[in-house]
Amino acid sequence: MLKNKEAAKEATEKAGFPILIVDDDVELALNLHDILEEEGYSVTVARDGQSALEICAKMDFPLAFVDIKLPDIDGVALVEKLGGCCQSLEAILITGYASIDTAIAAVRQNKIIAYETKPLNFGFLLSFVRQVYERKRTEEVLRQSEARLRLVLDQIPCVLWTTDANLAIVSSLGAGLVGLGWEPGDFVGQTVEQFFKTKDPDFPPVLAHHRALQDMPSTYEVLIRGRIFFGYVEPLKEKGKIIGVVGIAIDITERKRAEEEHEALSRRLVQIQEDERRTIARELHDQIGQSLTALKILLNRMASPAGKAVLEEAQGLVSELMTQVRNMSLDLRPSMLDDLGLLPTLLWHFERYAAATQIQVNFRHSGLDRLFPGDVTTSAYRVVQEALTNVARHAKVKEVTVRAWADSETLSLNIEDSGAGFDSSTVNFGLCGGLNGMRERAILVKGQLSVQSAPGAGTRIMAEFPISKHSGGRKESGP
């Protein structure tokens, strides 16, 4: 069944490979016509040059057999004219009057690919025609493939390029070029350093190209003419030898803008939450707390022998309510976080945590005796708070270790327990509110958070928060 399909496909393709025979020798032309048609090719015969030109004006022929001596024109001259009508035409020149001069003339005409003398060897010619057919078919497949690739590259906002071993640009194409106001080939001959206008070997795109020459594919992001591109480069190899670099860069500006807008909205949401917590905590302390205090004072004044027991019970309830309100206020937003900073607030929280959970906190720190940016302070505190809450809920331990240290650029946290643990490789952060909240807290201040855990082997949460003044933004590059 498969062979039948392949045979049918080949027959269809051969029928789409028309061959033109131009010869005033009727018998030879008909014999050649029949033999080629038997092989499945579509064949047209012309008796003179004028007829051939008229036929060729209406139909494209990839291959032609042309007699060198025709009634109205020389065969070599006819091939040249036919080539003007049929751009893809190639010709086999046939003659019964072979000479050195005609052979030289045939060789000089680049459309002529063979020179055969009569009587013709039909078996050889069929083999030769099949070779031409296979080559033409391969060329057409390649052409279509290249056309599809070019169509894709013309639709996607990307740039595709190659370099030589010296990182000189050899080729470039893609819709990304046009979007930047350039044309394919504008930078051919320039080195990567020249294109990016830098001599810094550590500039990410330049470094990535040098790494690719060392057989290490690399990625980078770069800002060019106000557009953000994600680049990927890898070694270009020929027979296993690295001869240059091939790269692709995709315009991710809109995606980045969407991410930044999402981050800005998330930061705003977190800020609103913290502001609301601060407001509620203050109101609990200043208004409800004061009201309860006043109520307790009034109850104390109302003491009498008859109602002493009832009053004592009421006073106890008020005291308990005051403690609960105070704890709620502190849980929502400890005021000392704003007034005293991260270190005193952590020490206070660890003391409360140990009293409430009977889990001791082994705290080691370095470089925390200073104030950090407000958003970093809040995020770091919330990460520690949530991590310790998870330890109390799930770890089943009596001790947890918290380490915090800071240098001029980064505040780092490490919260570790030796408890029950879980398989962190299967965790979906989006479905785990606590873990997801911690990670989002870190991301919103341009930090990062990771979790390592295994069943029975405890859990480690590591977070880093940038605290340096510089923004780490992208540098505009290129022409």
GROMACS .gro file of C-alpha atoms in nm:
model
  479
    1MET     CA    1   0.000   0.000   0.000
    2LEU     CA    2   0.282   0.238   0.095
    3LYS     CA    3   0.474   0.156  -0.223
    4ASN     CA    4   0.162   0.227  -0.429
    5LYS     CA    5   0.123   0.567  -0.263
    6GLU     CA    6   0.488   0.651  -0.323
    7ALA     CA    7   0.461   0.543  -0.688
    8ALA     CA    8   0.148   0.754  -0.735
    9LYS     CA    9   0.323   1.052  -0.575
   10GLU     CA   10   0.627   1.013  -0.803
   11ALA     CA   11   0.402   0.983  -1.111
   12THR     CA   12   0.227   1.306  -1.014
   13GLU     CA   13   0.558   1.484  -0.958
   14LYS     CA   14   0.699   1.361  -1.290
   15ALA     CA   15   0.389   1.478  -1.472
   16GLY     CA   16   0.463   1.818  -1.321
   17PHE     CA   17   0.814   1.812  -1.474
   18PRO     CA   18   0.750   1.912  -1.839
   19ILE     CA   19   1.021   1.850  -2.099
   20LEU     CA   20   1.050   2.033  -2.432
   21ILE     CA   21   1.199   1.866  -2.741
   22VAL     CA   22   1.306   2.096  -3.026
   23ASP     CA   23   1.419   1.896  -3.330
   24ASP     CA   24   1.325   1.889  -3.696
   25ASP     CA   25   1.416   1.517  -3.712
   26VAL     CA   26   1.060   1.387  -3.672
   27GLU     CA   27   1.153   1.023  -3.609
   28LEU     CA   28   1.411   1.104  -3.342
   29ALA     CA   29   1.180   1.356  -3.177
   30LEU     CA   30   0.890   1.109  -3.162
   31ASN     CA   31   1.110   0.826  -3.031
   32LEU     CA   32   1.247   1.050  -2.757
   33HIS     CA   33   0.894   1.175  -2.685
   34ASP     CA   34   0.758   0.821  -2.641
   35ILE     CA   35   1.047   0.704  -2.422
   36LEU     CA   36   1.017   1.003  -2.188
   37GLU     CA   37   0.637   0.978  -2.168
   38GLU     CA   38   0.671   0.609  -2.084
   39GLU     CA   39   0.877   0.718  -1.783
   40GLY     CA   40   0.591   0.944  -1.675
   41TYR     CA   41   0.721   1.282  -1.788
   42SER     CA   42   0.502   1.539  -1.964
   43VAL     CA   43   0.661   1.600  -2.308
   44THR     CA   44   0.603   1.868  -2.573
   45VAL     CA   45   0.762   1.865  -2.922
   46ALA     CA   46   0.847   2.165  -3.143
   47ARG     CA   47   0.990   2.138  -3.496
   48ASP     CA   48   1.164   2.477  -3.513
   49GLY     CA   49   1.285   2.766  -3.301
   50GLN     CA   50   0.984   2.991  -3.352
   51SER     CA   51   0.740   2.720  -3.240
   52ALA     CA   52   0.957   2.650  -2.937
   53LEU     CA   53   0.957   3.017  -2.835
   54GLU     CA   54   0.578   3.040  -2.872
   55ILE     CA   55   0.531   2.728  -2.657
   56CYS     CA   56   0.779   2.851  -2.398
   57ALA     CA   57   0.598   3.185  -2.371
   58LYS     CA   58   0.291   3.000  -2.243
   59MET     CA   59   0.455   2.734  -2.028
   60ASP     CA   60   0.765   2.700  -1.812
   61PHE     CA   61   1.002   2.410  -1.892
   62PRO     CA   62   1.277   2.303  -1.652
   63LEU     CA   63   1.447   2.086  -1.921
   64ALA     CA   64   1.475   2.095  -2.302
   65PHE     CA   65   1.639   1.881  -2.571
   66VAL     CA   66   1.751   2.117  -2.849
   67ASP     CA   67   1.897   2.020  -3.187
   68ILE     CA   68   2.196   2.235  -3.273
   69LYS     CA   69   2.083   2.281  -3.635
   70LEU     CA   70   1.724   2.396  -3.678
   71PRO     CA   71   1.552   2.533  -3.989
   72ASP     CA   72   1.526   2.888  -3.857
   73ILE     CA   73   1.787   2.931  -3.580
   74ASP     CA   74   2.106   2.794  -3.433
   75GLY     CA   75   2.044   2.566  -3.133
   76VAL     CA   76   2.285   2.752  -2.900
   77ALA     CA   77   2.120   3.085  -2.982
   78LEU     CA   78   1.776   2.931  -2.927
   79VAL     CA   79   1.875   2.807  -2.581
   80GLU     CA   80   1.975   3.162  -2.490
   81LYS     CA   81   1.635   3.294  -2.605
   82LEU     CA   82   1.445   3.014  -2.432
   83GLY     CA   83   1.631   3.099  -2.111
   84GLY     CA   84   1.479   3.445  -2.129
   85CYS     CA   85   1.129   3.293  -2.128
   86CYS     CA   86   1.193   3.006  -1.887
   87GLN     CA   87   1.420   3.122  -1.606
   88SER     CA   88   1.470   2.772  -1.464
   89LEU     CA   89   1.535   2.605  -1.802
   90GLU     CA   90   1.838   2.383  -1.859
   91ALA     CA   91   1.914   2.231  -2.199
   92ILE     CA   92   2.072   1.920  -2.345
   93LEU     CA   93   2.216   2.002  -2.686
   94ILE     CA   94   2.192   1.722  -2.946
   95THR     CA   95   2.368   1.717  -3.281
   96GLY     CA   96   2.468   1.496  -3.568
   97TYR     CA   97   2.740   1.744  -3.667
   98ALA     CA   98   2.974   1.752  -3.371
   99SER     CA   99   3.270   1.988  -3.391
  100ILE     CA  100   3.510   2.163  -3.156
  101ASP     CA  101   3.352   2.499  -3.233
  102THR     CA  102   2.999   2.385  -3.149
  103ALA     CA  103   3.123   2.215  -2.834
  104ILE     CA  104   3.297   2.537  -2.720
  105ALA     CA  105   2.986   2.741  -2.798
  106ALA     CA  106   2.776   2.498  -2.596
  107VAL     CA  107   3.013   2.511  -2.298
  108ARG     CA  108   2.999   2.893  -2.294
  109GLN     CA  109   2.618   2.892  -2.268
  110ASN     CA  110   2.547   2.833  -1.899
  111LYS     CA  111   2.197   2.701  -1.968
  112ILE     CA  112   2.342   2.402  -2.157
  113ILE     CA  113   2.425   2.118  -1.916
  114ALA     CA  114   2.505   1.841  -2.166
  115TYR     CA  115   2.618   1.796  -2.526
  116GLU     CA  116   2.509   1.468  -2.692
  117THR     CA  117   2.581   1.342  -3.041
  118LYS     CA  118   2.354   1.134  -3.266
  119PRO     CA  119   2.271   0.849  -3.267
  120LEU     CA  120   2.150   0.904  -2.912
  121ASN     CA  121   2.203   0.657  -2.630
  122PHE     CA  122   1.848   0.660  -2.492
  123GLY     CA  123   1.937   0.455  -2.183
  124PHE     CA  124   2.206   0.706  -2.087
  125LEU     CA  125   1.975   0.999  -2.160
  126LEU     CA  126   1.699   0.856  -1.941
  127SER     CA  127   1.946   0.817  -1.655
  128PHE     CA  128   2.069   1.172  -1.707
  129VAL     CA  129   1.714   1.310  -1.721
  130ARG     CA  130   1.631   1.134  -1.394
  131GLN     CA  131   1.937   1.294  -1.230
  132VAL     CA  132   1.824   1.636  -1.351
  133TYR     CA  133   1.470   1.566  -1.231
  134GLU     CA  134   1.590   1.458  -0.885
  135ARG     CA  135   1.816   1.761  -0.856
  136LYS     CA  136   1.543   1.999  -0.967
  137ARG     CA  137   1.297   1.841  -0.725
  138THR     CA  138   1.547   1.873  -0.438
  139GLU     CA  139   1.613   2.235  -0.533
  140GLU     CA  140   1.239   2.305  -0.536
  141VAL     CA  141   1.189   2.143  -0.195
  142LEU     CA  142   1.478   2.350  -0.062
  143ARG     CA  143   1.338   2.665  -0.223
  144GLN     CA  144   0.996   2.604  -0.070
  145SER     CA  145   1.154   2.532   0.267
  146GLU     CA  146   1.356   2.853   0.250
  147ALA     CA  147   1.046   3.044   0.140
  148ARG     CA  148   0.850   2.908   0.439
  149LEU     CA  149   1.136   2.994   0.673
  150ARG     CA  150   1.158   3.344   0.529
  151LEU     CA  151   0.780   3.382   0.560
  152VAL     CA  152   0.798   3.280   0.926
  153LEU     CA  153   1.089   3.516   0.990
  154ASP     CA  154   0.901   3.795   0.814
  155GLN     CA  155   0.603   3.742   1.046
  156ILE     CA  156   0.783   3.697   1.379
  157PRO     CA  157   0.949   4.006   1.533
  158CYS     CA  158   1.288   3.840   1.546
  159VAL     CA  159   1.636   3.868   1.398
  160LEU     CA  160   1.838   3.569   1.276
  161TRP     CA  161   2.209   3.602   1.203
  162THR     CA  162   2.536   3.415   1.159
  163THR     CA  163   2.897   3.516   1.219
  164ASP     CA  164   3.235   3.377   1.122
  165ALA     CA  165   3.498   3.253   1.367
  166ASN     CA  166   3.611   3.614   1.427
  167LEU     CA  167   3.254   3.715   1.518
  168ALA     CA  168   3.213   3.920   1.202
  169ILE     CA  169   2.848   3.920   1.091
  170VAL     CA  170   2.803   3.709   0.777
  171SER     CA  171   2.423   3.726   0.734
  172SER     CA  172   2.116   3.875   0.901
  173LEU     CA  173   1.744   3.865   0.831
  174GLY     CA  174   1.405   3.877   1.001
  175ALA     CA  175   1.114   4.112   1.066
  176GLY     CA  176   1.289   4.240   1.376
  177LEU     CA  177   1.538   4.421   1.153
  178VAL     CA  178   1.265   4.602   0.963
  179GLY     CA  179   1.095   4.696   1.289
  180LEU     CA  180   1.418   4.869   1.395
  181GLY     CA  181   1.449   5.051   1.064
  182TRP     CA  182   1.720   4.826   0.919
  183GLU     CA  183   1.744   4.600   0.617
  184PRO     CA  184   1.885   4.246   0.593
  185GLY     CA  185   2.257   4.266   0.534
  186ASP     CA  186   2.300   4.619   0.673
  187PHE     CA  187   2.560   4.499   0.923
  188VAL     CA  188   2.733   4.227   0.724
  189GLY     CA  189   3.108   4.259   0.780
  190GLN     CA  190   3.080   4.432   1.117
  191THR     CA  191   3.198   4.248   1.427
  192VAL     CA  192   2.962   4.189   1.716
  193GLU     CA  193   3.156   4.448   1.919
  194GLN     CA  194   3.118   4.702   1.639
  195PHE     CA  195   2.745   4.638   1.608
  196PHE     CA  196   2.688   4.690   1.982
  197LYS     CA  197   2.937   4.981   1.989
  198THR     CA  198   3.130   4.844   2.285
  199LYS     CA  199   3.477   4.717   2.370
  200ASP     CA  200   3.360   4.560   2.696
  201PRO     CA  201   3.420   4.181   2.669
  202ASP     CA  202   3.176   4.125   2.957
  203PHE     CA  203   2.887   4.304   2.786
  204PRO     CA  204   2.621   4.025   2.786
  205PRO     CA  205   2.568   3.988   2.406
  206VAL     CA  206   2.943   4.000   2.339
  207LEU     CA  207   3.018   3.755   2.620
  208ALA     CA  208   2.744   3.520   2.494
  209HIS     CA  209   2.898   3.514   2.143
  210HIS     CA  210   3.244   3.435   2.281
  211ARG     CA  211   3.095   3.156   2.493
  212ALA     CA  212   2.921   3.015   2.185
  213LEU     CA  213   3.259   2.999   2.008
  214GLN     CA  214   3.370   2.780   2.300
  215ASP     CA  215   3.077   2.543   2.233
  216MET     CA  216   2.861   2.688   2.512
  217PRO     CA  217   2.516   2.807   2.394
  218SER     CA  218   2.415   3.122   2.582
  219THR     CA  219   2.124   3.361   2.632
  220TYR     CA  220   2.101   3.731   2.712
  221GLU     CA  221   1.867   4.029   2.711
  222VAL     CA  222   1.958   4.358   2.545
  223LEU     CA  223   1.793   4.694   2.481
  224ILE     CA  224   1.820   4.822   2.122
  225ARG     CA  225   1.649   5.138   2.001
  226GLY     CA  226   1.398   5.125   2.284
  227ARG     CA  227   1.307   4.758   2.222
  228ILE     CA  228   1.397   4.468   2.449
  229PHE     CA  229   1.533   4.157   2.276
  230PHE     CA  230   1.594   3.810   2.416
  231GLY     CA  231   1.893   3.658   2.239
  232TYR     CA  232   2.009   3.298   2.203
  233VAL     CA  233   2.339   3.204   2.040
  234GLU     CA  234   2.503   2.870   1.977
  235PRO     CA  235   2.807   2.747   1.783
  236LEU     CA  236   2.778   2.716   1.405
  237LYS     CA  237   2.946   2.391   1.305
  238GLU     CA  238   3.066   2.235   0.982
  239LYS     CA  239   3.170   1.871   0.999
  240GLY     CA  240   3.201   1.903   1.376
  241LYS     CA  241   3.426   2.209   1.362
  242ILE     CA  242   3.306   2.543   1.499
  243ILE     CA  243   3.319   2.796   1.215
  244GLY     CA  244   3.118   3.076   1.375
  245VAL     CA  245   2.802   3.155   1.567
  246VAL     CA  246   2.433   3.138   1.477
  247GLY     CA  247   2.189   3.344   1.679
  248ILE     CA  248   1.829   3.448   1.709
  249ALA     CA  249   1.687   3.747   1.896
  250ILE     CA  250   1.315   3.785   1.966
  251ASP     CA  251   1.147   4.114   2.049
  252ILE     CA  252   0.998   4.066   2.397
  253THR     CA  253   0.922   4.432   2.464
  254GLU     CA  254   0.547   4.387   2.500
  255ARG     CA  255   0.586   4.083   2.721
  256LYS     CA  256   0.831   4.269   2.943
  257ARG     CA  257   0.598   4.567   2.964
  258ALA     CA  258   0.312   4.338   3.063
  259GLU     CA  259   0.533   4.176   3.329
  260GLU     CA  260   0.638   4.515   3.463
  261GLU     CA  261   0.277   4.633   3.473
  262HIS     CA  262   0.179   4.315   3.657
  263GLU     CA  263   0.465   4.364   3.904
  264ALA     CA  264   0.368   4.727   3.954
  265LEU     CA  265   0.007   4.628   4.023
  266SER     CA  266   0.120   4.352   4.260
  267ARG     CA  267   0.352   4.593   4.443
  268ARG     CA  268   0.065   4.839   4.471
  269LEU     CA  269  -0.162   4.567   4.608
  270VAL     CA  270   0.096   4.463   4.867
  271GLN     CA  271   0.149   4.827   4.962
  272ILE     CA  272  -0.226   4.875   5.002
  273GLN     CA  273  -0.242   4.561   5.220
  274GLU     CA  274   0.041   4.686   5.440
  275ASP     CA  275  -0.115   5.033   5.465
  276GLU     CA  276  -0.449   4.879   5.563
  277ARG     CA  277  -0.281   4.656   5.820
  278ARG     CA  278  -0.098   4.956   5.962
  279THR     CA  279  -0.422   5.157   5.980
  280ILE     CA  280  -0.622   4.873   6.139
  281ALA     CA  281  -0.343   4.796   6.385
  282ARG     CA  282  -0.324   5.162   6.486
  283GLU     CA  283  -0.702   5.183   6.527
  284LEU     CA  284  -0.709   4.864   6.733
  285HIS     CA  285  -0.440   5.003   6.958
  286ASP     CA  286  -0.541   5.367   6.973
  287GLN     CA  287  -0.920   5.349   6.968
  288ILE     CA  288  -1.050   5.007   7.069
  289GLY     CA  289  -0.758   4.952   7.305
  290GLN     CA  290  -0.814   5.288   7.474
  291SER     CA  291  -1.187   5.223   7.498
  292LEU     CA  292  -1.126   4.889   7.665
  293THR     CA  293  -0.881   5.050   7.906
  294ALA     CA  294  -1.140   5.313   7.998
  295LEU     CA  295  -1.401   5.039   8.044
  296LYS     CA  296  -1.171   4.850   8.279
  297ILE     CA  297  -1.114   5.164   8.486
  298LEU     CA  298  -1.488   5.219   8.514
  299LEU     CA  299  -1.540   4.860   8.620
  300ASN     CA  300  -1.276   4.901   8.890
  301ARG     CA  301  -1.465   5.202   9.026
  302MET     CA  302  -1.789   5.007   9.041
  303ALA     CA  303  -1.650   4.745   9.274
  304SER     CA  304  -1.881   4.660   9.569
  305PRO     CA  305  -1.902   4.366   9.808
  306ALA     CA  306  -2.216   4.232   9.639
  307GLY     CA  307  -2.093   4.253   9.285
  308LYS     CA  308  -1.728   4.186   9.351
  309ALA     CA  309  -1.722   3.838   9.196
  310VAL     CA  310  -1.909   3.950   8.883
  311LEU     CA  311  -1.688   4.254   8.843
  312GLU     CA  312  -1.373   4.046   8.882
  313GLU     CA  313  -1.498   3.815   8.608
  314ALA     CA  314  -1.583   4.113   8.384
  315GLN     CA  315  -1.244   4.268   8.452
  316GLY     CA  316  -1.079   3.939   8.360
  317LEU     CA  317  -1.269   3.925   8.032
  318VAL     CA  318  -1.176   4.285   7.953
  319SER     CA  319  -0.809   4.211   8.027
  320GLU     CA  320  -0.823   3.907   7.801
  321LEU     CA  321  -0.994   4.112   7.529
  322MET     CA  322  -0.727   4.382   7.559
  323THR     CA  323  -0.454   4.121   7.519
  324GLN     CA  324  -0.627   3.976   7.213
  325VAL     CA  325  -0.667   4.319   7.055
  326ARG     CA  326  -0.302   4.398   7.125
  327ASN     CA  327  -0.191   4.069   6.970
  328MET     CA  328  -0.413   4.126   6.667
  329SER     CA  329  -0.261   4.469   6.624
  330LEU     CA  330   0.092   4.331   6.644
  331ASP     CA  331   0.017   4.045   6.407
  332LEU     CA  332  -0.131   4.279   6.149
  333ARG     CA  333   0.164   4.516   6.149
  334PRO     CA  334   0.416   4.553   6.434
  335SER     CA  335   0.472   4.926   6.474
  336MET     CA  336   0.836   4.867   6.565
  337LEU     CA  337   0.897   4.747   6.205
  338ASP     CA  338   0.855   5.108   6.095
  339ASP     CA  339   1.007   5.266   6.406
  340LEU     CA  340   1.304   5.041   6.490
  341GLY     CA  341   1.368   4.835   6.176
  342LEU     CA  342   1.411   4.468   6.091
  343LEU     CA  343   1.646   4.331   6.358
  344PRO     CA  344   1.453   4.444   6.671
  345THR     CA  345   1.126   4.331   6.512
  346LEU     CA  346   1.264   3.985   6.433
  347LEU     CA  347   1.399   3.944   6.788
  348TRP     CA  348   1.062   4.046   6.931
  349HIS     CA  349   0.878   3.811   6.692
  350PHE     CA  350   1.101   3.514   6.777
  351GLU     CA  351   1.030   3.567   7.148
  352ARG     CA  352   0.653   3.574   7.091
  353TYR     CA  353   0.676   3.279   6.851
  354ALA     CA  354   0.867   3.063   7.099
  355ALA     CA  355   0.619   3.145   7.376
  356ALA     CA  356   0.320   3.061   7.156
  357THR     CA  357   0.452   2.745   6.984
  358GLN     CA  358   0.718   2.607   7.221
  359ILE     CA  359   0.954   2.603   6.922
  360GLN     CA  360   1.290   2.765   6.991
  361VAL     CA  361   1.441   2.990   6.724
  362ASN     CA  362   1.817   2.961   6.680
  363PHE     CA  363   1.891   3.304   6.530
  364ARG     CA  364   2.225   3.407   6.383
  365HIS     CA  365   2.274   3.736   6.205
  366SER     CA  366   2.533   3.970   6.060
  367GLY     CA  367   2.508   4.320   5.917
  368LEU     CA  368   2.147   4.374   6.032
  369ASP     CA  369   2.215   4.659   6.275
  370ARG     CA  370   2.096   4.924   6.030
  371LEU     CA  371   1.783   5.033   5.848
  372PHE     CA  372   1.694   4.881   5.510
  373PRO     CA  373   1.457   5.016   5.242
  374GLY     CA  374   1.099   4.998   5.367
  375ASP     CA  375   0.972   4.752   5.105
  376VAL     CA  376   1.271   4.522   5.162
  377THR     CA  377   1.222   4.535   5.540
  378THR     CA  378   0.855   4.445   5.507
  379SER     CA  379   0.916   4.165   5.255
  380ALA     CA  380   1.196   4.009   5.461
  381TYR     CA  381   0.988   4.018   5.779
  382ARG     CA  382   0.683   3.866   5.607
  383VAL     CA  383   0.894   3.585   5.456
  384VAL     CA  384   1.036   3.495   5.799
  385GLN     CA  385   0.691   3.523   5.958
  386GLU     CA  386   0.528   3.294   5.699
  387ALA     CA  387   0.817   3.045   5.704
  388LEU     CA  388   0.795   3.011   6.083
  389THR     CA  389   0.417   2.972   6.062
  390ASN     CA  390   0.470   2.681   5.820
  391VAL     CA  391   0.723   2.525   6.058
  392ALA     CA  392   0.472   2.541   6.343
  393ARG     CA  393   0.198   2.388   6.127
  394HIS     CA  394   0.384   2.113   5.946
  395ALA     CA  395   0.743   2.047   6.055
  396LYS     CA  396   0.679   1.885   6.398
  397VAL     CA  397   1.008   2.010   6.544
  398LYS     CA  398   1.124   2.177   6.866
  399GLU     CA  399   1.380   2.405   6.703
  400VAL     CA  400   1.422   2.607   6.385
  401THR     CA  401   1.730   2.792   6.260
  402VAL     CA  402   1.708   3.139   6.110
  403ARG     CA  403   2.013   3.305   5.958
  404ALA     CA  404   2.014   3.659   5.820
  405TRP     CA  405   2.306   3.856   5.683
  406ALA     CA  406   2.354   4.165   5.472
  407ASP     CA  407   2.631   4.335   5.278
  408SER     CA  408   2.626   4.655   5.076
  409GLU     CA  409   2.411   4.502   4.801
  410THR     CA  410   2.204   4.211   4.932
  411LEU     CA  411   2.001   4.103   5.233
  412SER     CA  412   1.993   3.722   5.260
  413LEU     CA  413   1.772   3.490   5.464
  414ASN     CA  414   1.794   3.119   5.540
  415ILE     CA  415   1.520   2.947   5.742
  416GLU     CA  416   1.589   2.579   5.806
  417ASP     CA  417   1.431   2.298   6.006
  418SER     CA  418   1.494   1.925   6.036
  419GLY     CA  419   1.129   1.828   6.038
  420ALA     CA  420   0.884   1.629   5.825
  421GLY     CA  421   0.970   1.795   5.494
  422PHE     CA  422   0.802   1.736   5.159
  423ASP     CA  423   0.893   1.670   4.795
  424SER     CA  424   0.978   2.023   4.677
  425SER     CA  425   1.028   1.904   4.318
  426THR     CA  426   0.653   1.836   4.284
  427VAL     CA  427   0.527   2.152   4.451
  428ASN     CA  428   0.314   2.390   4.245
  429PHE     CA  429   0.381   2.732   4.394
  430GLY     CA  430   0.056   2.864   4.252
  431LEU     CA  431  -0.143   2.612   4.459
  432CYS     CA  432   0.050   2.670   4.784
  433GLY     CA  433  -0.064   3.000   4.927
  434GLY     CA  434   0.213   3.036   5.185
  435LEU     CA  435   0.501   2.946   4.957
  436ASN     CA  436   0.357   3.148   4.672
  437GLY     CA  437   0.310   3.450   4.898
  438MET     CA  438   0.672   3.433   5.011
  439ARG     CA  439   0.800   3.401   4.656
  440GLU     CA  440   0.586   3.692   4.533
  441ARG     CA  441   0.710   3.906   4.822
  442ALA     CA  442   1.067   3.844   4.709
  443ILE     CA  443   0.997   3.895   4.338
  444LEU     CA  444   0.816   4.225   4.395
  445VAL     CA  445   1.134   4.380   4.539
  446LYS     CA  446   1.346   4.225   4.258
  447GLY     CA  447   1.461   3.946   4.487
  448GLN     CA  448   1.439   3.569   4.465
  449LEU     CA  449   1.329   3.281   4.684
  450SER     CA  450   1.390   2.908   4.660
  451VAL     CA  451   1.275   2.606   4.859
  452GLN     CA  452   1.465   2.284   4.922
  453SER     CA  453   1.288   1.997   5.095
  454ALA     CA  454   1.250   1.621   5.094
  455PRO     CA  455   1.024   1.388   5.294
  456GLY     CA  456   1.183   1.329   5.635
  457ALA     CA  457   1.480   1.554   5.556
  458GLY     CA  458   1.349   1.892   5.667
  459THR     CA  459   1.301   2.214   5.474
  460ARG     CA  460   1.525   2.506   5.380
  461ILE     CA  461   1.394   2.838   5.250
  462MET     CA  462   1.649   3.076   5.100
  463ALA     CA  463   1.573   3.433   4.998
  464GLU     CA  464   1.776   3.725   4.867
  465PHE     CA  465   1.668   4.090   4.849
  466PRO     CA  466   1.867   4.357   4.662
  467ILE     CA  467   1.931   4.665   4.877
  468SER     CA  468   2.184   4.855   4.663
  469LYS     CA  469   2.093   5.198   4.528
  470HIS     CA  470   2.140   5.115   4.161
  471SER     CA  471   1.835   4.992   3.970
  472GLY     CA  472   2.006   4.731   3.754
  473GLY     CA  473   1.825   4.858   3.443
  474ARG     CA  474   1.921   4.775   3.087
  475LYS     CA  475   2.176   4.971   2.895
  476GLU     CA  476   2.079   5.094   2.550
  477SER     CA  477   2.299   4.923   2.290
  478GLY     CA  478   2.362   4.910   1.920
  479PRO     CA  479   2.335   5.159   1.637
   0.00000   0.00000   0.00000
